[in-house]
PDB file of C-alpha atoms in Angstrom:
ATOM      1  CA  UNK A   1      -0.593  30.130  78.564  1.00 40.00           C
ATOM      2  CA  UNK A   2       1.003  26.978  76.935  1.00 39.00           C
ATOM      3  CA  UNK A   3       3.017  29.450  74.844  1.00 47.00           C
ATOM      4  CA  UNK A   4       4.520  30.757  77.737  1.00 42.00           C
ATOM      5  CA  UNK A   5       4.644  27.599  79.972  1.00 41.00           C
ATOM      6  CA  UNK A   6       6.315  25.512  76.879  1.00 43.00           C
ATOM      7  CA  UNK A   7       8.875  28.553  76.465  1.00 44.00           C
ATOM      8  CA  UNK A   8       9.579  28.662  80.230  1.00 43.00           C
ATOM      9  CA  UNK A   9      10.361  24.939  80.042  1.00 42.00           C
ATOM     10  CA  UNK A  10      12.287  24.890  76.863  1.00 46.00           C
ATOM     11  CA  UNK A  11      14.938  26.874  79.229  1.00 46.00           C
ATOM     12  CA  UNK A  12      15.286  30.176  77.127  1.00 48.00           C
ATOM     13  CA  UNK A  13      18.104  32.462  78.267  1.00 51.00           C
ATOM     14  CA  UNK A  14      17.773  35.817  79.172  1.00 59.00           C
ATOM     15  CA  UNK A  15      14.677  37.532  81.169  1.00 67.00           C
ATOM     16  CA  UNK A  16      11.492  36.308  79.932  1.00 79.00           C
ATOM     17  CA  UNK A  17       8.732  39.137  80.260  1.00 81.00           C
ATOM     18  CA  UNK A  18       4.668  37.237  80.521  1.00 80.00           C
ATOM     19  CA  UNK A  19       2.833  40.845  80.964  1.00 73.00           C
ATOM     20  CA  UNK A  20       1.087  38.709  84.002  1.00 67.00           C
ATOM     21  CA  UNK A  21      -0.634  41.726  85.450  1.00 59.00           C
ATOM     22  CA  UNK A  22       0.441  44.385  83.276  1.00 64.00           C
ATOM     23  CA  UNK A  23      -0.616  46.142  80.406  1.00 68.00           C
ATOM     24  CA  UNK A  24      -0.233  43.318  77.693  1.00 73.00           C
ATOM     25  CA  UNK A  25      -0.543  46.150  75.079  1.00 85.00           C
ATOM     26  CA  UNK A  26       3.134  47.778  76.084  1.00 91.00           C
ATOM     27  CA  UNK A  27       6.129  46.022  75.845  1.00 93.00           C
ATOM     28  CA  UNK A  28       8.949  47.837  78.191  1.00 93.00           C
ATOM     29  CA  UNK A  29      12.721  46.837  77.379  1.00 94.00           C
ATOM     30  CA  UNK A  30      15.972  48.206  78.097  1.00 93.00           C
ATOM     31  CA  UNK A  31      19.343  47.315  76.889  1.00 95.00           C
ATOM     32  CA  UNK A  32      19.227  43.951  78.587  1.00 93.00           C
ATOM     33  CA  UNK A  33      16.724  43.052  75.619  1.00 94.00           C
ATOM     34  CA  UNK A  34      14.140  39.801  76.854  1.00 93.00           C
ATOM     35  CA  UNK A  35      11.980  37.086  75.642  1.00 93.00           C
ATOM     36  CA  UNK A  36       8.458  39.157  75.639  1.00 92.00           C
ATOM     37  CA  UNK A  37       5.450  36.776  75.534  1.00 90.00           C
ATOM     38  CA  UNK A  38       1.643  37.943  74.823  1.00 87.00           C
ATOM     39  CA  UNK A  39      -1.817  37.116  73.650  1.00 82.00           C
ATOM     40  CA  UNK A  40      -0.287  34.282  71.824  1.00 84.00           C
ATOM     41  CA  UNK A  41       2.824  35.960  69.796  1.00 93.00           C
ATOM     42  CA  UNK A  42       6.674  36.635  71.215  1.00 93.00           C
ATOM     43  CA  UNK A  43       8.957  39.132  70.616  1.00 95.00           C
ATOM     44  CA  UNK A  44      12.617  38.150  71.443  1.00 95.00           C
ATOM     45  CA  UNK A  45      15.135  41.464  71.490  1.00 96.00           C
ATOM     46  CA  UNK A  46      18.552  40.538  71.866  1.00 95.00           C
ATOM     47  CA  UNK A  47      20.850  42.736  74.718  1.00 95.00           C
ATOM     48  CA  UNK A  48      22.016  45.478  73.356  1.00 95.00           C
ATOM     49  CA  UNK A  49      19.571  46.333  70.225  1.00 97.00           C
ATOM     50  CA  UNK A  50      18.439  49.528  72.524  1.00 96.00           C
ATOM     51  CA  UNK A  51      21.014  51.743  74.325  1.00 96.00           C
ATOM     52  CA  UNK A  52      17.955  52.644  77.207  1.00 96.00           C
ATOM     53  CA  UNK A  53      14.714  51.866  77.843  1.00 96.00           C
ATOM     54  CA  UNK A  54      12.086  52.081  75.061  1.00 96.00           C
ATOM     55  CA  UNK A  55       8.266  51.389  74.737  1.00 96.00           C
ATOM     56  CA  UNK A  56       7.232  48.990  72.088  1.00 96.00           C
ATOM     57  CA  UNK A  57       3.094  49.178  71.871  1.00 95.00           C
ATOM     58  CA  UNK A  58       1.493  46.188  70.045  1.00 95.00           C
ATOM     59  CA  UNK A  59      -2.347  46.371  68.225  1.00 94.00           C
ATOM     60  CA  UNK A  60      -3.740  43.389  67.555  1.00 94.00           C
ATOM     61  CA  UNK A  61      -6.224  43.656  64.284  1.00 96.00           C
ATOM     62  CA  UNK A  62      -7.719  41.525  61.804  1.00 96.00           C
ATOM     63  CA  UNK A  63      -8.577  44.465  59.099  1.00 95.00           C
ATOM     64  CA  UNK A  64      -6.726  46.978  56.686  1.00 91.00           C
ATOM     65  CA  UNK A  65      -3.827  44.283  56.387  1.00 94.00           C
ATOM     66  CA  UNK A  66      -2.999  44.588  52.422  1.00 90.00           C
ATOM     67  CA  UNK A  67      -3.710  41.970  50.541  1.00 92.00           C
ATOM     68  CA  UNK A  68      -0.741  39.824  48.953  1.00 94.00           C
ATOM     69  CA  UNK A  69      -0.852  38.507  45.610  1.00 94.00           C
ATOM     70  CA  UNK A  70      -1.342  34.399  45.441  1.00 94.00           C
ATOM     71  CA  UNK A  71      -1.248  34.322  49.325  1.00 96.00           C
ATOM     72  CA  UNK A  72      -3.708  33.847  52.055  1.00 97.00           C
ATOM     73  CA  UNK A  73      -3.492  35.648  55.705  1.00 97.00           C
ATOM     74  CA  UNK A  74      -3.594  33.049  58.200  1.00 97.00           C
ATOM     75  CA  UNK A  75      -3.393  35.353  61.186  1.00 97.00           C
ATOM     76  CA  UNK A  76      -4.001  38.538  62.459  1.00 97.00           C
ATOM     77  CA  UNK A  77      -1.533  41.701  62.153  1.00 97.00           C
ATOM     78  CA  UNK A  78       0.510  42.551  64.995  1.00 96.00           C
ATOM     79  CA  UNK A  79       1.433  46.179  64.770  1.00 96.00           C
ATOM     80  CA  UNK A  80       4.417  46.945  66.523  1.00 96.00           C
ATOM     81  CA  UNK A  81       5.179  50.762  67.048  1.00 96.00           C
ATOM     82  CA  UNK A  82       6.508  53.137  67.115  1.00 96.00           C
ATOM     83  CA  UNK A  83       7.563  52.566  63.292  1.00 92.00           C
ATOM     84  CA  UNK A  84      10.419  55.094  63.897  1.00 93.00           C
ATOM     85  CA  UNK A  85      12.067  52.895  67.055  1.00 96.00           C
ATOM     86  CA  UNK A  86      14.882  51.236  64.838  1.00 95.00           C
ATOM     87  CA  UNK A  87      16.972  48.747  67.108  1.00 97.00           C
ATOM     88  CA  UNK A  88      20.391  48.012  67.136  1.00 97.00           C
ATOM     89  CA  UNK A  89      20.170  44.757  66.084  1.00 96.00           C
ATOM     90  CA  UNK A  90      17.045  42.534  64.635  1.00 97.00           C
ATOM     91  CA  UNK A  91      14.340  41.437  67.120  1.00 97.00           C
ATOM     92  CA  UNK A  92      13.003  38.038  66.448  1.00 96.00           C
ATOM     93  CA  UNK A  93       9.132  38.025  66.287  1.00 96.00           C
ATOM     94  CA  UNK A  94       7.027  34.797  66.594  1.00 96.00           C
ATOM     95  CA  UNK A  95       3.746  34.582  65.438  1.00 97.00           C
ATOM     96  CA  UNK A  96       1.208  32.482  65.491  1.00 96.00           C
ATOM     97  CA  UNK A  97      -1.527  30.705  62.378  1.00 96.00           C
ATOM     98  CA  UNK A  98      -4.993  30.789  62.647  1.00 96.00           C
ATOM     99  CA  UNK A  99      -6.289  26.912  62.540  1.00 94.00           C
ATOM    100  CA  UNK A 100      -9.545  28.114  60.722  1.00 95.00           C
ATOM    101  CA  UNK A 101      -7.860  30.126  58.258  1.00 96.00           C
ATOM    102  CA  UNK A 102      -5.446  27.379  57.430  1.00 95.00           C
ATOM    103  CA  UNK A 103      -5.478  26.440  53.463  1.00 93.00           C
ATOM    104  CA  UNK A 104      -5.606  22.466  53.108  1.00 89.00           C
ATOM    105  CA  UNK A 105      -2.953  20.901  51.314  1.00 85.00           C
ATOM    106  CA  UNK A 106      -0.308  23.362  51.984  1.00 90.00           C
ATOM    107  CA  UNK A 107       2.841  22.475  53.721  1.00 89.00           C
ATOM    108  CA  UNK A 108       3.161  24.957  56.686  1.00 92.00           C
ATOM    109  CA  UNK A 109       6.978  25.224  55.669  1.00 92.00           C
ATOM    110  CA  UNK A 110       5.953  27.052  53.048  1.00 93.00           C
ATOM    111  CA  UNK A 111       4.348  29.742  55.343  1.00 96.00           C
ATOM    112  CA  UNK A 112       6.118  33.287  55.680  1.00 96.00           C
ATOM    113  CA  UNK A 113       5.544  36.518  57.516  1.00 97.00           C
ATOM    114  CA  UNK A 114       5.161  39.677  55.700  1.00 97.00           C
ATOM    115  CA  UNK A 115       5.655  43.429  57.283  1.00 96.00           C
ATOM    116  CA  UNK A 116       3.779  46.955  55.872  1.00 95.00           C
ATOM    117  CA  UNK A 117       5.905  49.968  57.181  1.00 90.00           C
ATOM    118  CA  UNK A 118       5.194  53.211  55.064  1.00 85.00           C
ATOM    119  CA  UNK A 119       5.354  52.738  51.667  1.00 85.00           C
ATOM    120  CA  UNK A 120       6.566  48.862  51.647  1.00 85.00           C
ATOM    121  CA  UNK A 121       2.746  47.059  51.287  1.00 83.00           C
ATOM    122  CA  UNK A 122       3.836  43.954  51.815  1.00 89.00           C
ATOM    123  CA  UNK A 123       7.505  43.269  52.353  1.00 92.00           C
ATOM    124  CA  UNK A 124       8.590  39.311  53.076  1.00 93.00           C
ATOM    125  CA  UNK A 125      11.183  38.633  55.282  1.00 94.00           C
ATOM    126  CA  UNK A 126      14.029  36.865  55.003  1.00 93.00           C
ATOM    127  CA  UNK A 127      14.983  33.705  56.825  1.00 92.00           C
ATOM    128  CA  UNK A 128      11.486  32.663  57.985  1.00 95.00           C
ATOM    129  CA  UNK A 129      11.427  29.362  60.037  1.00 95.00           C
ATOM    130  CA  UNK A 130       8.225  27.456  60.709  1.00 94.00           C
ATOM    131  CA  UNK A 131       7.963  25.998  64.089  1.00 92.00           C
ATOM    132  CA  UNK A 132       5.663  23.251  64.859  1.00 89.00           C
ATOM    133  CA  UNK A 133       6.431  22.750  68.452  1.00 82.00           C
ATOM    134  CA  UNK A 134       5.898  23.945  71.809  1.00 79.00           C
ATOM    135  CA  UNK A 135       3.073  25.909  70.040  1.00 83.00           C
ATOM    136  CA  UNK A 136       2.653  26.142  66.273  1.00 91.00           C
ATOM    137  CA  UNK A 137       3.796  29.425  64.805  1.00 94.00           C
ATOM    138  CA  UNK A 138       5.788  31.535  62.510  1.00 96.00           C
ATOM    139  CA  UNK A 139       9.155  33.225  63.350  1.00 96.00           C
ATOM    140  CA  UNK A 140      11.143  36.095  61.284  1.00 97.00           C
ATOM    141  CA  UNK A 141      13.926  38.607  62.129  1.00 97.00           C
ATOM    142  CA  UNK A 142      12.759  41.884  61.882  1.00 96.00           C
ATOM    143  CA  UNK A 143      15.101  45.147  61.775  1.00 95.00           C
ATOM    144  CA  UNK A 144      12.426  47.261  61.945  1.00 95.00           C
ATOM    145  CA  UNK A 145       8.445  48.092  63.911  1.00 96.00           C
ATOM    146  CA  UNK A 146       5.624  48.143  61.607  1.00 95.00           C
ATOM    147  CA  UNK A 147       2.366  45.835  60.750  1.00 96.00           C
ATOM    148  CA  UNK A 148       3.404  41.751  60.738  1.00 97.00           C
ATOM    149  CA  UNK A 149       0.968  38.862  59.440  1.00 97.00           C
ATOM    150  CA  UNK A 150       1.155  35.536  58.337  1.00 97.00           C
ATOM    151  CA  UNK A 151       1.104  33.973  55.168  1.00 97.00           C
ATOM    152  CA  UNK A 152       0.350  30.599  53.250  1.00 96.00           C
ATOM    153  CA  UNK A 153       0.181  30.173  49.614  1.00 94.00           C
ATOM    154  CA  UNK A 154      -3.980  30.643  48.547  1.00 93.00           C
ATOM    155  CA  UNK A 155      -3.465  27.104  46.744  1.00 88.00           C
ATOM    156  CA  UNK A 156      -1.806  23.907  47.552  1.00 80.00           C
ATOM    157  CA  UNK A 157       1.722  23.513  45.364  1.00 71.00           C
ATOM    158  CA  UNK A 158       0.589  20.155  43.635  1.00 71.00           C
ATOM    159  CA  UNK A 159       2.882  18.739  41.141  1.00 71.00           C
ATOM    160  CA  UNK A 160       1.118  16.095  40.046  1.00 77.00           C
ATOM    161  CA  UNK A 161      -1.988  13.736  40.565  1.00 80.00           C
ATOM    162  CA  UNK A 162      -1.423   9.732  40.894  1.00 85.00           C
ATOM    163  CA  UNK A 163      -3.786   7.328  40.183  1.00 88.00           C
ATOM    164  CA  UNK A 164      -3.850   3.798  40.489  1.00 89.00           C
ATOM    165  CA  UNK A 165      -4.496   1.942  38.454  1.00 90.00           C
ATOM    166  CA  UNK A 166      -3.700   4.608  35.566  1.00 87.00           C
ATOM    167  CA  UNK A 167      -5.937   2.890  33.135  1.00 89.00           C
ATOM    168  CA  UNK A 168      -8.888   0.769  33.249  1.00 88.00           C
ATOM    169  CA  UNK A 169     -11.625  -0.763  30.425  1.00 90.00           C
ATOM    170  CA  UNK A 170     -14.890  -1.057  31.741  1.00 88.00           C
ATOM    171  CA  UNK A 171     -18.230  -1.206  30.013  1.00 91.00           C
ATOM    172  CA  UNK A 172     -21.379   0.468  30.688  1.00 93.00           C
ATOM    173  CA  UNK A 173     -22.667  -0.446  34.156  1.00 91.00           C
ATOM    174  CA  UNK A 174     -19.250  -1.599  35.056  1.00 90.00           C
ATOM    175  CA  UNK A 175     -17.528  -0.167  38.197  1.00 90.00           C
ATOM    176  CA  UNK A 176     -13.645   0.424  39.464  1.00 89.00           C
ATOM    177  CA  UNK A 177     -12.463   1.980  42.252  1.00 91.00           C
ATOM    178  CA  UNK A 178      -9.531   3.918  42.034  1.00 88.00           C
ATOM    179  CA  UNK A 179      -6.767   5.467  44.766  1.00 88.00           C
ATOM    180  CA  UNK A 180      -5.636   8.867  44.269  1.00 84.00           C
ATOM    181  CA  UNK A 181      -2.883  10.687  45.388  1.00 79.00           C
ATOM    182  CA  UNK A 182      -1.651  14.068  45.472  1.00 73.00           C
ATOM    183  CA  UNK A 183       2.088  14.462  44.721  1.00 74.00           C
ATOM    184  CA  UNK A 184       3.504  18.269  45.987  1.00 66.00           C
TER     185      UNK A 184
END
């Protein structure tokens, strides 16, 4: 709900589709395209990326996502079918993190979203953007349907460790306390 309110008064263009009282499973667009808002993602489709009215049918699921190498999945996979529905033009999808899954120490701009369609397991794509407000989530072109999820890196990126002061004699019994810091 504060997805859609913030959206609503962020003053999108274009006909913005809630599912209130519909089947929030189905997304129904024609070739006006819409801003489609449920269960927490969005799916933007620009006018004109379908000629006439198409069905897009989302699953939301949390297992049989492949696993990606040095990554963690923060959220669950959106599968949006059918995977042979290719649109005119890319559909912007916005998803959104899991707070629980969340890795500490990584810098959400370094979060991406990954597709599986056939034979691709685990495809990044391009031109990701990390967005922190109304509500925090992850948004990608897509030019094609298929199985989307969220990634962060499985470790924090840290360059280096600081610590002050860098050197210190003390005796047996003696105690210092030093600050560290963690330098990405």
């Amino acid at each position: 709900t504060l997805f859609r309110s913030a959206i609503v008064l962020a003053g999108c263009p274009g006909p913005i589709d809630t599912g209130d009282g519909g089947d929030d499973n189905t997304i129904v667009v024609g070739p006006k395209g819409g801003l489609f808002l449920r269960n927490g993602y969005g799916l933007d489709v620009p006018a004109g990326a379908f000629t006439e009215e198409q069905r897009i049918f989302v699953t939301i699921v949390d297992t049989g996502i492949p696993d990606v190498p040095m990554r963690k999945r923060i959220s669950f996979g959106y599968r949006l079918s059918p995977s042979a529905l290719v649109p005119k033009q890319p559909l912007t999808l916005f998803l959104p993190w899991i707070n629980d899954r969340l890795v500490a120490g990584v810098d959400p701009g370094t979060y991406d979203m990954r597709r599986q369609l056939g034979t691709e397991a685990y495809t990044a794509l391009p031109g990701v953007k990390t967005n922190m407000m109304p509500v925090p989530n992850v948004e990608a072109k897509t030019d094609k349907l298929g199985l989307f999820w969220v990634t962060s890196p499985a470790q924090p990126n840290i360059a280096r460790l600081e610590i002050d002061p860098e050197e210190a004699n003390l005796r047996v019994g003696d105690m210092q306390q030093f600050t560290g810091r963690i330098v990405s």
